[in-house]
mmCIF file of C-alpha atoms in Angstrom:
data_model
loop_
_atom_site.group_PDB
_atom_site.id
_atom_site.type_symbol
_atom_site.label_atom_id
_atom_site.label_comp_id
_atom_site.label_asym_id
_atom_site.label_seq_id
_atom_site.Cartn_x
_atom_site.Cartn_y
_atom_site.Cartn_z
ATOM 1 C CA MET X 1 64.668 -9.767 -24.136
ATOM 2 C CA ARG X 2 66.817 -8.241 -27.344
ATOM 3 C CA ILE X 3 65.979 -9.121 -30.838
ATOM 4 C CA PRO X 4 70.123 -9.462 -31.762
ATOM 5 C CA ALA X 5 70.783 -6.470 -33.949
ATOM 6 C CA ASN X 6 72.015 -6.985 -38.098
ATOM 7 C CA GLU X 7 71.340 -10.603 -37.689
ATOM 8 C CA VAL X 8 70.023 -12.888 -40.187
ATOM 9 C CA ILE X 9 66.467 -14.740 -39.432
ATOM 10 C CA ASP X 10 65.445 -16.728 -41.810
ATOM 11 C CA GLY X 11 66.841 -15.859 -43.863
ATOM 12 C CA GLU X 12 66.118 -12.032 -43.432
ATOM 13 C CA ILE X 13 67.775 -8.964 -41.615
ATOM 14 C CA TYR X 14 66.350 -7.242 -39.233
ATOM 15 C CA THR X 15 67.556 -4.572 -37.399
ATOM 16 C CA PHE X 16 66.288 -2.968 -34.263
ATOM 17 C CA VAL X 17 65.313 -0.011 -34.295
ATOM 18 C CA ASN X 18 63.156 1.022 -30.858
ATOM 19 C CA LEU X 19 61.222 -0.404 -28.328
ATOM 20 C CA LEU X 20 56.884 -0.337 -28.805
ATOM 21 C CA GLY X 21 55.693 -1.858 -25.633
ATOM 22 C CA LYS X 22 55.861 -4.300 -23.199
ATOM 23 C CA GLY X 23 52.927 -5.839 -21.978
ATOM 24 C CA ALA X 24 52.328 -9.234 -19.669
ATOM 25 C CA PHE X 25 52.610 -11.995 -22.971
ATOM 26 C CA GLY X 26 55.029 -10.806 -24.701
ATOM 27 C CA THR X 27 57.552 -7.429 -26.236
ATOM 28 C CA VAL X 28 57.505 -5.827 -29.307
ATOM 29 C CA TYR X 29 59.324 -3.984 -31.210
ATOM 30 C CA LYS X 30 60.378 -1.330 -34.001
ATOM 31 C CA CYS X 31 62.534 -2.462 -35.900
ATOM 32 C CA LYS X 32 63.983 -2.274 -40.493
ATOM 33 C CA ASN X 33 64.540 -5.416 -41.833
ATOM 34 C CA SER X 34 66.725 -6.093 -44.811
ATOM 35 C CA LYS X 35 64.608 -3.835 -47.984
ATOM 36 C CA GLY X 36 64.731 -0.522 -45.218
ATOM 37 C CA GLN X 37 60.736 -2.295 -44.386
ATOM 38 C CA PHE X 38 59.303 -0.826 -41.275
ATOM 39 C CA VAL X 39 58.606 -4.287 -39.577
ATOM 40 C CA ALA X 40 56.886 -5.104 -35.259
ATOM 41 C CA ILE X 41 58.408 -8.021 -33.861
ATOM 42 C CA LYS X 42 56.723 -9.754 -31.424
ATOM 43 C CA ARG X 43 58.566 -12.026 -28.723
ATOM 44 C CA ILE X 44 56.330 -14.311 -27.300
ATOM 45 C CA MET X 45 57.881 -16.826 -24.279
ATOM 46 C CA ASN X 46 54.711 -17.601 -22.527
ATOM 47 C CA ASP X 47 52.285 -21.011 -23.480
ATOM 48 C CA THR X 48 50.096 -18.862 -25.351
ATOM 49 C CA ALA X 49 52.984 -17.998 -28.177
ATOM 50 C CA ALA X 50 51.280 -21.768 -30.554
ATOM 51 C CA LEU X 51 48.236 -20.309 -30.039
ATOM 52 C CA GLU X 52 48.275 -16.326 -30.791
ATOM 53 C CA ALA X 53 50.778 -17.382 -34.185
ATOM 54 C CA LYS X 54 48.579 -19.898 -35.299
ATOM 55 C CA ILE X 55 45.929 -17.391 -34.643
ATOM 56 C CA MET X 56 47.707 -14.922 -36.530
ATOM 57 C CA ARG X 57 48.735 -17.873 -39.327
ATOM 58 C CA GLN X 58 44.205 -18.100 -39.674
ATOM 59 C CA LEU X 59 44.364 -14.532 -40.297
ATOM 60 C CA ASN X 60 46.819 -13.755 -42.698
ATOM 61 C CA ARG X 61 44.708 -13.888 -45.439
ATOM 62 C CA PRO X 62 44.419 -11.538 -48.120
ATOM 63 C CA GLU X 63 40.567 -11.218 -47.040
ATOM 64 C CA PHE X 64 41.335 -10.145 -43.436
ATOM 65 C CA GLU X 65 43.971 -7.277 -44.631
ATOM 66 C CA GLN X 66 41.722 -4.991 -43.659
ATOM 67 C CA TYR X 67 40.491 -5.499 -40.098
ATOM 68 C CA PHE X 68 43.599 -7.823 -38.510
ATOM 69 C CA VAL X 69 47.351 -6.516 -38.131
ATOM 70 C CA GLN X 70 49.026 -8.640 -40.650
ATOM 71 C CA CYS X 71 51.662 -11.534 -40.003
ATOM 72 C CA HIS X 72 54.940 -12.036 -42.798
ATOM 73 C CA LYS X 73 56.438 -14.894 -40.908
ATOM 74 C CA ILE X 74 57.574 -16.496 -37.454
ATOM 75 C CA PHE X 75 60.285 -18.179 -35.946
ATOM 76 C CA GLN X 76 62.212 -18.772 -33.109
ATOM 77 C CA SER X 77 65.160 -17.698 -32.165
ATOM 78 C CA VAL X 78 68.155 -19.075 -30.613
ATOM 79 C CA ASP X 79 67.201 -18.094 -26.501
ATOM 80 C CA GLY X 80 63.621 -20.588 -27.001
ATOM 81 C CA ALA X 81 60.735 -17.354 -27.575
ATOM 82 C CA ILE X 82 58.561 -17.648 -30.690
ATOM 83 C CA CYS X 83 59.098 -14.310 -32.922
ATOM 84 C CA ILE X 84 56.331 -12.594 -35.152
ATOM 85 C CA VAL X 85 57.008 -10.218 -37.629
ATOM 86 C CA MET X 86 53.996 -8.495 -38.352
ATOM 87 C CA GLU X 87 53.034 -5.699 -40.665
ATOM 88 C CA TYR X 88 54.243 -1.939 -38.580
ATOM 89 C CA CYS X 89 51.711 0.183 -38.546
ATOM 90 C CA SER X 90 52.863 4.067 -37.868
ATOM 91 C CA GLY X 91 49.617 5.838 -36.660
ATOM 92 C CA GLY X 92 50.229 3.932 -33.072
ATOM 93 C CA SER X 93 46.901 2.632 -30.941
ATOM 94 C CA LEU X 94 43.648 3.968 -30.798
ATOM 95 C CA GLU X 95 44.519 4.509 -27.238
ATOM 96 C CA ALA X 96 47.564 6.303 -28.003
ATOM 97 C CA PHE X 97 45.791 8.041 -30.831
ATOM 98 C CA VAL X 98 42.870 9.057 -28.392
ATOM 99 C CA LYS X 99 44.955 10.778 -25.714
ATOM 100 C CA ARG X 100 46.988 13.025 -28.398
ATOM 101 C CA VAL X 101 44.098 14.316 -30.044
ATOM 102 C CA GLY X 102 41.231 14.356 -27.454
ATOM 103 C CA LYS X 103 37.573 13.605 -28.876
ATOM 104 C CA ILE X 104 37.126 12.279 -32.269
ATOM 105 C CA ASP X 105 35.082 14.251 -34.943
ATOM 106 C CA ARG X 106 32.379 11.974 -35.531
ATOM 107 C CA ASN X 107 32.920 11.133 -39.148
ATOM 108 C CA SER X 108 35.803 9.827 -38.458
ATOM 109 C CA ALA X 109 34.240 7.935 -34.805
ATOM 110 C CA SER X 110 31.519 6.743 -37.134
ATOM 111 C CA THR X 111 34.113 5.396 -39.616
ATOM 112 C CA PHE X 112 36.152 4.025 -37.156
ATOM 113 C CA LEU X 113 33.798 2.248 -35.465
ATOM 114 C CA ALA X 114 32.016 0.536 -38.242
ATOM 115 C CA GLN X 115 35.771 -0.985 -39.269
ATOM 116 C CA LEU X 116 35.358 -2.655 -35.686
ATOM 117 C CA VAL X 117 32.457 -4.128 -35.750
ATOM 118 C CA LYS X 118 33.114 -4.374 -39.499
ATOM 119 C CA GLY X 119 36.645 -6.716 -38.151
ATOM 120 C CA VAL X 120 35.425 -8.088 -34.921
ATOM 121 C CA GLN X 121 31.612 -10.356 -36.688
ATOM 122 C CA LYS X 122 34.939 -11.701 -38.885
ATOM 123 C CA LEU X 123 36.538 -12.432 -36.123
ATOM 124 C CA HIS X 124 33.245 -14.313 -34.825
ATOM 125 C CA THR X 125 32.348 -15.416 -38.198
ATOM 126 C CA ILE X 126 35.773 -17.501 -38.445
ATOM 127 C CA GLY X 127 34.699 -19.437 -34.607
ATOM 128 C CA LEU X 128 37.632 -16.819 -32.659
ATOM 129 C CA MET X 129 37.040 -14.315 -29.562
ATOM 130 C CA HIS X 130 39.041 -11.928 -29.465
ATOM 131 C CA ARG X 131 38.714 -12.047 -25.457
ATOM 132 C CA ASP X 132 40.839 -9.083 -24.614
ATOM 133 C CA LEU X 133 39.022 -5.815 -26.741
ATOM 134 C CA LYS X 134 40.845 -3.030 -26.216
ATOM 135 C CA PRO X 135 41.840 0.871 -27.532
ATOM 136 C CA ALA X 136 45.640 -0.374 -26.655
ATOM 137 C CA ASN X 137 44.805 -3.506 -28.423
ATOM 138 C CA ILE X 138 43.670 -1.526 -31.625
ATOM 139 C CA LEU X 139 46.022 0.030 -34.513
ATOM 140 C CA ILE X 140 45.994 2.548 -37.107
ATOM 141 C CA GLY X 141 47.309 1.057 -40.445
ATOM 142 C CA ARG X 142 46.566 1.838 -44.362
ATOM 143 C CA VAL X 143 45.961 0.051 -46.512
ATOM 144 C CA GLY X 144 46.264 1.422 -49.955
ATOM 145 C CA VAL X 145 45.884 4.977 -49.213
ATOM 146 C CA GLN X 146 43.472 4.213 -46.856
ATOM 147 C CA ILE X 147 43.624 4.997 -43.411
ATOM 148 C CA ARG X 148 42.363 1.202 -40.874
ATOM 149 C CA LEU X 149 41.886 0.740 -37.165
ATOM 150 C CA LYS X 150 42.963 -3.375 -37.441
ATOM 151 C CA ILE X 151 42.628 -5.703 -34.601
ATOM 152 C CA ALA X 152 45.893 -6.847 -32.933
ATOM 153 C CA ASP X 153 46.851 -8.941 -29.242
ATOM 154 C CA PHE X 154 45.803 -12.665 -29.538
ATOM 155 C CA GLY X 155 47.656 -13.757 -27.310
ATOM 156 C CA ILE X 156 43.794 -14.645 -25.208
ATOM 157 C CA SER X 157 41.863 -15.396 -27.550
ATOM 158 C CA LYS X 158 39.558 -18.175 -27.683
ATOM 159 C CA ASP X 159 38.064 -20.949 -30.619
ATOM 160 C CA ILE X 160 34.161 -20.709 -30.565
ATOM 161 C CA PRO X 161 32.355 -23.440 -31.176
ATOM 162 C CA ASP X 162 29.245 -23.260 -32.039
ATOM 163 C CA CYS X 163 26.768 -22.844 -28.527
ATOM 164 C CA SER X 164 30.039 -22.730 -26.938
ATOM 165 C CA THR X 165 30.755 -21.108 -22.890
ATOM 166 C CA PHE X 166 33.777 -20.453 -20.976
ATOM 167 C CA LEU X 167 35.013 -19.526 -17.978
ATOM 168 C CA THR X 168 38.749 -18.782 -17.540
ATOM 169 C CA GLN X 169 38.278 -14.262 -16.771
ATOM 170 C CA CYS X 170 40.880 -12.523 -19.376
ATOM 171 C CA GLY X 171 40.700 -9.356 -20.496
ATOM 172 C CA THR X 172 41.617 -5.907 -19.108
ATOM 173 C CA PRO X 173 38.926 -5.298 -16.309
ATOM 174 C CA CYS X 174 37.351 -2.375 -17.690
ATOM 175 C CA TYR X 175 36.725 -3.224 -20.807
ATOM 176 C CA MET X 176 35.157 -7.017 -19.177
ATOM 177 C CA ALA X 177 32.438 -8.052 -20.177
ATOM 178 C CA PRO X 178 30.654 -8.421 -16.091
ATOM 179 C CA GLU X 179 29.566 -12.163 -16.671
ATOM 180 C CA VAL X 180 33.076 -12.717 -17.353
ATOM 181 C CA VAL X 181 33.712 -10.346 -14.081
ATOM 182 C CA GLU X 182 31.902 -12.870 -11.522
ATOM 183 C CA GLY X 183 33.045 -15.970 -13.104
ATOM 184 C CA GLN X 184 30.075 -16.397 -14.752
ATOM 185 C CA ARG X 185 29.988 -18.502 -18.309
ATOM 186 C CA TYR X 186 30.393 -16.283 -21.179
ATOM 187 C CA ASP X 187 30.569 -16.186 -25.128
ATOM 188 C CA LYS X 188 31.557 -14.376 -27.453
ATOM 189 C CA SER X 189 28.708 -12.005 -26.800
ATOM 190 C CA ALA X 190 31.299 -10.438 -24.484
ATOM 191 C CA ASP X 191 32.850 -9.109 -27.420
ATOM 192 C CA VAL X 192 30.149 -7.519 -27.903
ATOM 193 C CA PHE X 193 30.399 -5.545 -24.469
ATOM 194 C CA SER X 194 33.665 -4.995 -24.464
ATOM 195 C CA LEU X 195 33.498 -3.399 -28.161
ATOM 196 C CA GLY X 196 30.577 -0.569 -26.629
ATOM 197 C CA ALA X 197 32.688 0.039 -24.317
ATOM 198 C CA ILE X 198 35.502 0.502 -26.883
ATOM 199 C CA ILE X 199 32.686 2.813 -28.589
ATOM 200 C CA CYS X 200 30.955 5.107 -26.056
ATOM 201 C CA GLY X 201 34.251 5.651 -23.477
ATOM 202 C CA TYR X 202 33.017 4.506 -20.960
ATOM 203 C CA PRO X 203 35.521 1.807 -19.259
ATOM 204 C CA GLU X 204 33.400 0.585 -16.965
ATOM 205 C CA TYR X 205 29.814 -1.712 -16.228
ATOM 206 C CA ILE X 206 26.197 -0.795 -15.818
ATOM 207 C CA ASP X 207 23.471 -1.598 -16.573
ATOM 208 C CA ARG X 208 22.419 1.510 -19.119
ATOM 209 C CA PRO X 209 25.238 3.632 -19.754
ATOM 210 C CA LYS X 210 25.240 7.428 -18.508
ATOM 211 C CA GLY X 211 23.611 9.232 -21.317
ATOM 212 C CA HIS X 212 22.728 7.050 -23.780
ATOM 213 C CA SER X 213 19.664 5.160 -23.750
ATOM 214 C CA HIS X 214 19.351 1.495 -24.824
ATOM 215 C CA SER X 215 17.993 2.626 -28.150
ATOM 216 C CA SER X 216 22.085 3.206 -29.006
ATOM 217 C CA ILE X 217 24.098 1.114 -30.370
ATOM 218 C CA SER X 218 26.467 1.873 -27.234
ATOM 219 C CA GLY X 219 23.409 0.916 -24.963
ATOM 220 C CA ARG X 220 21.972 -1.886 -26.451
ATOM 221 C CA MET X 221 26.065 -3.355 -26.362
ATOM 222 C CA MET X 222 27.042 -2.882 -23.359
ATOM 223 C CA CYS X 223 23.034 -5.041 -21.034
ATOM 224 C CA LYS X 224 24.527 -6.060 -19.221
ATOM 225 C CA ARG X 225 22.406 -10.030 -18.987
ATOM 226 C CA LYS X 226 23.608 -10.933 -21.881
ATOM 227 C CA GLU X 227 21.058 -12.025 -23.515
ATOM 228 C CA GLU X 228 19.977 -9.176 -24.318
ATOM 229 C CA ARG X 229 22.281 -7.800 -25.130
ATOM 230 C CA LEU X 230 22.825 -6.143 -28.781
ATOM 231 C CA LYS X 231 24.101 -9.272 -31.477
ATOM 232 C CA LEU X 232 25.841 -7.894 -34.085
ATOM 233 C CA ASP X 233 24.112 -9.908 -37.467
ATOM 234 C CA GLU X 234 21.222 -6.885 -36.073
ATOM 235 C CA ILE X 235 24.579 -4.145 -37.198
ATOM 236 C CA GLU X 236 24.350 -2.144 -40.364
ATOM 237 C CA ILE X 237 26.035 -0.057 -41.865
ATOM 238 C CA GLN X 238 26.078 2.570 -44.273
ATOM 239 C CA ASN X 239 27.972 2.656 -47.181
ATOM 240 C CA LYS X 240 26.915 6.501 -47.506
ATOM 241 C CA ASN X 241 28.352 8.282 -44.098
ATOM 242 C CA GLN X 242 29.451 4.771 -42.491
ATOM 243 C CA PHE X 243 26.814 5.512 -39.498
ATOM 244 C CA PHE X 244 24.861 2.396 -37.790
ATOM 245 C CA LEU X 245 21.191 1.002 -38.526
ATOM 246 C CA LEU X 246 19.559 -1.651 -37.011
ATOM 247 C CA LYS X 247 17.762 -3.574 -38.936
ATOM 248 C CA THR X 248 14.586 -3.446 -37.575
ATOM 249 C CA ARG X 249 14.874 0.154 -36.970
ATOM 250 C CA ASN X 250 17.491 3.072 -37.178
ATOM 251 C CA CYS X 251 19.837 3.780 -34.163
ATOM 252 C CA THR X 252 22.245 6.116 -32.936
ATOM 253 C CA ILE X 253 25.544 5.191 -32.255
ATOM 254 C CA CYS X 254 26.709 7.366 -29.076
ATOM 255 C CA GLY X 255 28.981 11.081 -30.242
ATOM 256 C CA ARG X 256 32.041 10.275 -28.672
ATOM 257 C CA ILE X 257 34.595 7.609 -27.608
ATOM 258 C CA LEU X 258 37.044 7.592 -25.364
ATOM 259 C CA SER X 259 37.110 11.216 -24.980
ATOM 260 C CA LYS X 260 39.390 12.834 -22.298
#
């Protein structure tokens, strides 16, 4: 699959720059538009294309700009692929960032985690479940001058009507909730587990993450029993320093995320 260089697509000229990544559901390219601005173009050739395009349109609103990668336009290429033109996040993925810099300092970690929790809260509020939250699907972009973590890759996301549960096994194994791995019914709390795995840096599920008590945010998120798992609406974010607090009592976050 390729992005044609210097071809007019839907009234815009896109010039291929380089390949950004290739996954099971699509290939992403860095391109330059006719205004000289960098964009990312994701080409999808399978059945997930229509769903992802629909979700990207749904999230393409000013109030969601700081939480989710924004879509500029969607078109179909001559070979039938669905192409989603998105904002280009120059900071790359959270996965690549952590591999590059190593441990993240506490203040930065707190800010990042506050952004992620708010993003997942927004997603669930509008009735969507991501189902594949992991560092590779979180991109580092900007809103104005502020660095923002933006959730991306909605290829296996799902509408979640109230009280819905699912059986489809999907996601990335080391960030999947136990009930998903075991083929049991699951709900949006599976996203909370994945978020906890990202936060504490332990890509595995255990009853009590090593070194973290159940009174910590990460420990509560990663409870093996989904009934005991933290609900995102239990979390408040202190404006002064972005630390997490439970509405019921003070609660710590783990001191590191995804450290080498």
